[in-house]
JSON list of C-alpha atoms in Angstrom, two decimals:
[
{"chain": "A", "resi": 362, "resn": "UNK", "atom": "CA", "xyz": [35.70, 158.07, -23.26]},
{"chain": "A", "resi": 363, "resn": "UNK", "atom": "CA", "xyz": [32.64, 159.94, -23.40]},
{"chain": "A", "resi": 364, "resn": "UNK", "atom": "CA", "xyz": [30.07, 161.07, -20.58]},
{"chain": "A", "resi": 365, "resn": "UNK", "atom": "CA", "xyz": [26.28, 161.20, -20.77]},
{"chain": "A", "resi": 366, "resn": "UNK", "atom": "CA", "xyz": [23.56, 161.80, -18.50]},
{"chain": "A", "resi": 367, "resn": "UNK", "atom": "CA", "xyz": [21.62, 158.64, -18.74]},
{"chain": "A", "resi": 368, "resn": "UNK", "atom": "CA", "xyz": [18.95, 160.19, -20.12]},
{"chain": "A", "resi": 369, "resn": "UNK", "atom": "CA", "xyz": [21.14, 160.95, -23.32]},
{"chain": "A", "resi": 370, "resn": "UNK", "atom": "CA", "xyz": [21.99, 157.46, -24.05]},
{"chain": "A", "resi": 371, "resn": "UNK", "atom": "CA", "xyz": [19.50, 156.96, -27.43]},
{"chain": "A", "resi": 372, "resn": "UNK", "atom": "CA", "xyz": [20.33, 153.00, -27.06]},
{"chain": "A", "resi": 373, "resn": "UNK", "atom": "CA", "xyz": [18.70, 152.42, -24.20]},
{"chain": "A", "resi": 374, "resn": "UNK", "atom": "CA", "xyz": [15.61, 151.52, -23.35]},
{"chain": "A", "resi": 375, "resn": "UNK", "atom": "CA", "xyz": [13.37, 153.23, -20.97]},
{"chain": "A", "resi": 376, "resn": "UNK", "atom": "CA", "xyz": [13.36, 150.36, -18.86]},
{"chain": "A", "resi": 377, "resn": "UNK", "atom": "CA", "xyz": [17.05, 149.73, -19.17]},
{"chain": "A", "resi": 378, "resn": "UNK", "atom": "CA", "xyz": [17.24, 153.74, -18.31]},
{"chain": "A", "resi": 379, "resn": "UNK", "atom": "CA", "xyz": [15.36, 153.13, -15.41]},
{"chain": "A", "resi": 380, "resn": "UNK", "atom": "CA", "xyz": [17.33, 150.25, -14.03]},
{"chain": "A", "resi": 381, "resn": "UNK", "atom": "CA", "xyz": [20.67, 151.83, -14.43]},
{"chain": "A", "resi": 382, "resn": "UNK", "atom": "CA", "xyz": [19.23, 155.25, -12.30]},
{"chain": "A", "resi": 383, "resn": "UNK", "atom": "CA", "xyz": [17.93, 153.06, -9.81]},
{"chain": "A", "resi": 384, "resn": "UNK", "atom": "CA", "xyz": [21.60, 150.72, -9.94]},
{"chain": "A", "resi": 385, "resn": "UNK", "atom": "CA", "xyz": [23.58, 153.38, -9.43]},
{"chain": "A", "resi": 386, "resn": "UNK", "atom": "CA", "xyz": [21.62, 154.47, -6.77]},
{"chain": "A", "resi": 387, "resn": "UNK", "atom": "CA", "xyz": [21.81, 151.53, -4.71]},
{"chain": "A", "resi": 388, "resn": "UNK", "atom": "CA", "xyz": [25.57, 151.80, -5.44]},
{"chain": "A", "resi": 389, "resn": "UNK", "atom": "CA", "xyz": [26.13, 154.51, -4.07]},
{"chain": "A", "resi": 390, "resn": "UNK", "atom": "CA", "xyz": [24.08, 153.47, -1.00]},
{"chain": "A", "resi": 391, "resn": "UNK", "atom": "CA", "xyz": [26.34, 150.59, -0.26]},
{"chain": "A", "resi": 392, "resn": "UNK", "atom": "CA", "xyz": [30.05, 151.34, -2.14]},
{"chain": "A", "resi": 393, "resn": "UNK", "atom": "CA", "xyz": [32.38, 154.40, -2.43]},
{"chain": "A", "resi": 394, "resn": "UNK", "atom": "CA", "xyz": [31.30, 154.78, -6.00]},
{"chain": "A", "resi": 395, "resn": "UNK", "atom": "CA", "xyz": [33.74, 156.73, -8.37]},
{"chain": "A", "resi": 396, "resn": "UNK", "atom": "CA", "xyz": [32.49, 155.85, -11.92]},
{"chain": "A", "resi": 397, "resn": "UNK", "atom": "CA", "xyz": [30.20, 153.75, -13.60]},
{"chain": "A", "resi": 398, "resn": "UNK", "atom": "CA", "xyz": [31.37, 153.25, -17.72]},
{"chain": "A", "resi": 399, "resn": "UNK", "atom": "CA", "xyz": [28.94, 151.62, -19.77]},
{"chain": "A", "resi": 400, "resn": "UNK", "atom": "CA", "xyz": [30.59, 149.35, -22.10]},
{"chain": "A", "resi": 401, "resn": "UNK", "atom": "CA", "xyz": [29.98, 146.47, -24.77]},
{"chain": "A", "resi": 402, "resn": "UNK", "atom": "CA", "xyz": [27.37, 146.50, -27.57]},
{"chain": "A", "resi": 403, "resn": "UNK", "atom": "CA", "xyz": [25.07, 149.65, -25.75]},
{"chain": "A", "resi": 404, "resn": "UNK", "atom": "CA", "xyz": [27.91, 151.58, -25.86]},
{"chain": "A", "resi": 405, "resn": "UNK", "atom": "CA", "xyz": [29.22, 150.87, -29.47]},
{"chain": "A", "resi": 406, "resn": "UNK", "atom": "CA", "xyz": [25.60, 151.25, -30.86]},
{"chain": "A", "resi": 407, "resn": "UNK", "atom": "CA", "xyz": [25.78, 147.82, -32.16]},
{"chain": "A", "resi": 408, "resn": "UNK", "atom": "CA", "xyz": [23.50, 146.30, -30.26]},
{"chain": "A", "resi": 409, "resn": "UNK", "atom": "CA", "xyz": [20.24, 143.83, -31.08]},
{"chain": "A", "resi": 410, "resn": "UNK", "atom": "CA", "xyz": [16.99, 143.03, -29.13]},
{"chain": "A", "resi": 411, "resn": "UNK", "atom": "CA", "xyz": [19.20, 140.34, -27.22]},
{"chain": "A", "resi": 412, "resn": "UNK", "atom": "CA", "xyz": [22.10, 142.38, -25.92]},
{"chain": "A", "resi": 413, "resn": "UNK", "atom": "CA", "xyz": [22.22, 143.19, -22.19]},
{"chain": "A", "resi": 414, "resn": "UNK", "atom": "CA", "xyz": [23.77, 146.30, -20.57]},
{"chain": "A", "resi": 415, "resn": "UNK", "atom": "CA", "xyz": [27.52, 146.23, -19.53]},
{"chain": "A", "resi": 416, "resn": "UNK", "atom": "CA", "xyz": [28.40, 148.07, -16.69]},
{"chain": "A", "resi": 417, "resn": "UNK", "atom": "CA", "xyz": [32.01, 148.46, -15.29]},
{"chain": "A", "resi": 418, "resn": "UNK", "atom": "CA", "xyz": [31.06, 149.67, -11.64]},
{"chain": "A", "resi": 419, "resn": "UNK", "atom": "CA", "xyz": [34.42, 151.39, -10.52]},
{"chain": "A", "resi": 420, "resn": "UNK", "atom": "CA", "xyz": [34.74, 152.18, -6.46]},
{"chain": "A", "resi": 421, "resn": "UNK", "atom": "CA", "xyz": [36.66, 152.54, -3.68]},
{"chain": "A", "resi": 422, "resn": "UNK", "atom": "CA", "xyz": [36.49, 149.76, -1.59]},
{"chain": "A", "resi": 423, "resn": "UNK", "atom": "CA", "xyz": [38.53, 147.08, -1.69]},
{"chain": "A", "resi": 424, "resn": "UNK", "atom": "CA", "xyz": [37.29, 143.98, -4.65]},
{"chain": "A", "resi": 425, "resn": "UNK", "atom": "CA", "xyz": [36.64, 141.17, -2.14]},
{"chain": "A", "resi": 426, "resn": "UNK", "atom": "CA", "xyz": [34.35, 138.39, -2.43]},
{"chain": "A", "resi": 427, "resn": "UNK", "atom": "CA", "xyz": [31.46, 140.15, 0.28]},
{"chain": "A", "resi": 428, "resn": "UNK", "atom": "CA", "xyz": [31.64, 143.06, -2.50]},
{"chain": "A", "resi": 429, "resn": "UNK", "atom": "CA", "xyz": [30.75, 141.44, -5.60]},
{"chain": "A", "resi": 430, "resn": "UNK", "atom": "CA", "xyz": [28.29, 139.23, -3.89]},
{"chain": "A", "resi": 431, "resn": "UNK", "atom": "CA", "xyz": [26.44, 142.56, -2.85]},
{"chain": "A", "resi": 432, "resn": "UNK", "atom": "CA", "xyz": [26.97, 143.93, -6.28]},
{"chain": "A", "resi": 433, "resn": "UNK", "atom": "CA", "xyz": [25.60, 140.37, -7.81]},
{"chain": "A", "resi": 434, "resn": "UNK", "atom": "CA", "xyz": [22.29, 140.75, -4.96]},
{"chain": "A", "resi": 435, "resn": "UNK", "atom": "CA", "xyz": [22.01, 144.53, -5.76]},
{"chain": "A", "resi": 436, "resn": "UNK", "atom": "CA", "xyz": [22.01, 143.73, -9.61]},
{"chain": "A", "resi": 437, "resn": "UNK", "atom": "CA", "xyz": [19.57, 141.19, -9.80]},
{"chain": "A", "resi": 438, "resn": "UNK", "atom": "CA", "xyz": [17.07, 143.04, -8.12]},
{"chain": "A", "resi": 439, "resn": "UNK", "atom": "CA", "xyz": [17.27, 145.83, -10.49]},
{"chain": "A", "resi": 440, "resn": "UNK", "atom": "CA", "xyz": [16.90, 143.27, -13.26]},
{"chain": "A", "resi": 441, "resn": "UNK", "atom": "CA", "xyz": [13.66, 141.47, -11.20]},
{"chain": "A", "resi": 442, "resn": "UNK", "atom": "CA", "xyz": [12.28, 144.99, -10.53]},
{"chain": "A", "resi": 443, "resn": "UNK", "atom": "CA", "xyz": [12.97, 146.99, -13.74]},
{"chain": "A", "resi": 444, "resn": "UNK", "atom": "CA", "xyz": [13.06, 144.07, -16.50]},
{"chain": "A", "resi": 445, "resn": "UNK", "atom": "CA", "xyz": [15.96, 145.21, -17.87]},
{"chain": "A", "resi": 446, "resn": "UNK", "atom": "CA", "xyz": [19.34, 142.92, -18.65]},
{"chain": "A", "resi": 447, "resn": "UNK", "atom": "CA", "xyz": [22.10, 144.14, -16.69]},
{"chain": "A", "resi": 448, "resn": "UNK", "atom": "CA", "xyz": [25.51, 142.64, -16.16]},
{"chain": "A", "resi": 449, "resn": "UNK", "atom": "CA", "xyz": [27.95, 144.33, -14.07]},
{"chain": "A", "resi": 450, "resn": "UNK", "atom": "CA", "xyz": [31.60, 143.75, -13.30]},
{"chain": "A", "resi": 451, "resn": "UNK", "atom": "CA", "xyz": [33.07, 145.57, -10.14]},
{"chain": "A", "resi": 452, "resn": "UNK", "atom": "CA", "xyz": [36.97, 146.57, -9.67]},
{"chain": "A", "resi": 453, "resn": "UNK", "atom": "CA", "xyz": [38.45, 148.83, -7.23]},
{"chain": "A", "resi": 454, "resn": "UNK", "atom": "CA", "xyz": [39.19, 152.35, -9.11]},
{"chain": "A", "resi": 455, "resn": "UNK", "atom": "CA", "xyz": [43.17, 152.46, -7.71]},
{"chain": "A", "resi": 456, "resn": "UNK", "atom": "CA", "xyz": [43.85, 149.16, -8.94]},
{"chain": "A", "resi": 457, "resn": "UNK", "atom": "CA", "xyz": [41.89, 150.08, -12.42]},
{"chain": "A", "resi": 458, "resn": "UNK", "atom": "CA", "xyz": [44.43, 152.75, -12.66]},
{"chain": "A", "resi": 459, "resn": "UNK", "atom": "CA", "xyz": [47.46, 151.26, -11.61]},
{"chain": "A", "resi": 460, "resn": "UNK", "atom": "CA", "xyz": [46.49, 148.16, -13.61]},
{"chain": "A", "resi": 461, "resn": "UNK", "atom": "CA", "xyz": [46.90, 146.30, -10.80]},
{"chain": "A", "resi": 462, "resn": "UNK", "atom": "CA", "xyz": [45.05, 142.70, -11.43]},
{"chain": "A", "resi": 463, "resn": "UNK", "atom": "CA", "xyz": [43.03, 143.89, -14.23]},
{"chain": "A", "resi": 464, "resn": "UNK", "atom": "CA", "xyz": [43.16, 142.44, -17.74]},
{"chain": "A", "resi": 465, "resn": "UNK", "atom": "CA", "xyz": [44.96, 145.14, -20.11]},
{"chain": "A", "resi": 466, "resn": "UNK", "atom": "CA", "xyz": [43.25, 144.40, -23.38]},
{"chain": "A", "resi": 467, "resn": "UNK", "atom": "CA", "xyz": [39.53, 144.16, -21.41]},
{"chain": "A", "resi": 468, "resn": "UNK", "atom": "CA", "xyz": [40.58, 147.49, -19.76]},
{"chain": "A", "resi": 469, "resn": "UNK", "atom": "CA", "xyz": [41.72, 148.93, -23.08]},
{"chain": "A", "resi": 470, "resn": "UNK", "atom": "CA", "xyz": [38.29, 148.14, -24.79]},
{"chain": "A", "resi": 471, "resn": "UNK", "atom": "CA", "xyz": [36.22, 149.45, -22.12]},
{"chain": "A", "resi": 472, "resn": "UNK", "atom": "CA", "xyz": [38.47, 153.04, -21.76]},
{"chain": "A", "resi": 473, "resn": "UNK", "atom": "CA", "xyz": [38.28, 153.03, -25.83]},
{"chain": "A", "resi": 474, "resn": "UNK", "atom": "CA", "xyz": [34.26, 152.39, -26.32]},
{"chain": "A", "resi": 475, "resn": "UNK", "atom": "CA", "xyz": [32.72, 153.25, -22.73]},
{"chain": "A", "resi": 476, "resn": "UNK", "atom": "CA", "xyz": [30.63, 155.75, -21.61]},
{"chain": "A", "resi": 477, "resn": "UNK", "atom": "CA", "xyz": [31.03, 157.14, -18.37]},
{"chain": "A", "resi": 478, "resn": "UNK", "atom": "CA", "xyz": [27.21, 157.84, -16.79]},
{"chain": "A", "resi": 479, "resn": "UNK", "atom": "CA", "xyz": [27.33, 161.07, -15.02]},
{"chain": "A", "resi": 480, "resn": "UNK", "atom": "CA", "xyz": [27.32, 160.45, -11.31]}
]
């Protein structure tokens, strides 16, 4: 997996920049945050005006419903604020490792194509 400052990624959009600066830092405002991995079409460079940003948002704190609501409240106020398509899954970084209630093959694609924004 590579790492980037954000400001490296060429297949972003300022505004998509913008949003994922201002994202991460409202995550680490309100989670333990260990990594945040862009993934999907952004990260493969096969992207079209449509495609939105995938984020795997990798913490701490245990995955419980109260912590994907806040990540789901936190998101969409990025998107509102910056205009920028964002979707974000959240897991909890020892389970991620362990592979503990994660799906291998979604796991696999993300470690294989990501690209881990420098925290």
């Amino acid at each position: 997996m590579r790492s980037l400052k954000v400001a490296d990624i060429t297949t972003l959009s300022n505004n998509e920049k913008q949003a994922i600066i201002l994202l991460k830092e409202r995550l680490e405002q309100n989670f333990k945050l260990v990594k945040l991995i862009m993934f999907g079409s952004k990260a493969r460079g096969d992207h079209n005006e449509h495609s939105d940003v995938d984020l795997m948002v990798l913490v701490e704190d245990p995955k419980t419903t109260e912590i994907r609501e806040k990540l789901s409240e936190l998101q969409f106020d990025v998107i509102m604020e910056q205009d920028a398509p964002l979707m974000s899954t959240i897991e909890n970084y020892k389970n991620w490792l362990e592979e503990k209630d994660i799906s291998l093959p979604f796991k696999d694609n993300i470690e294989s194509e990501g690209v881990e924004i420098e925290i």
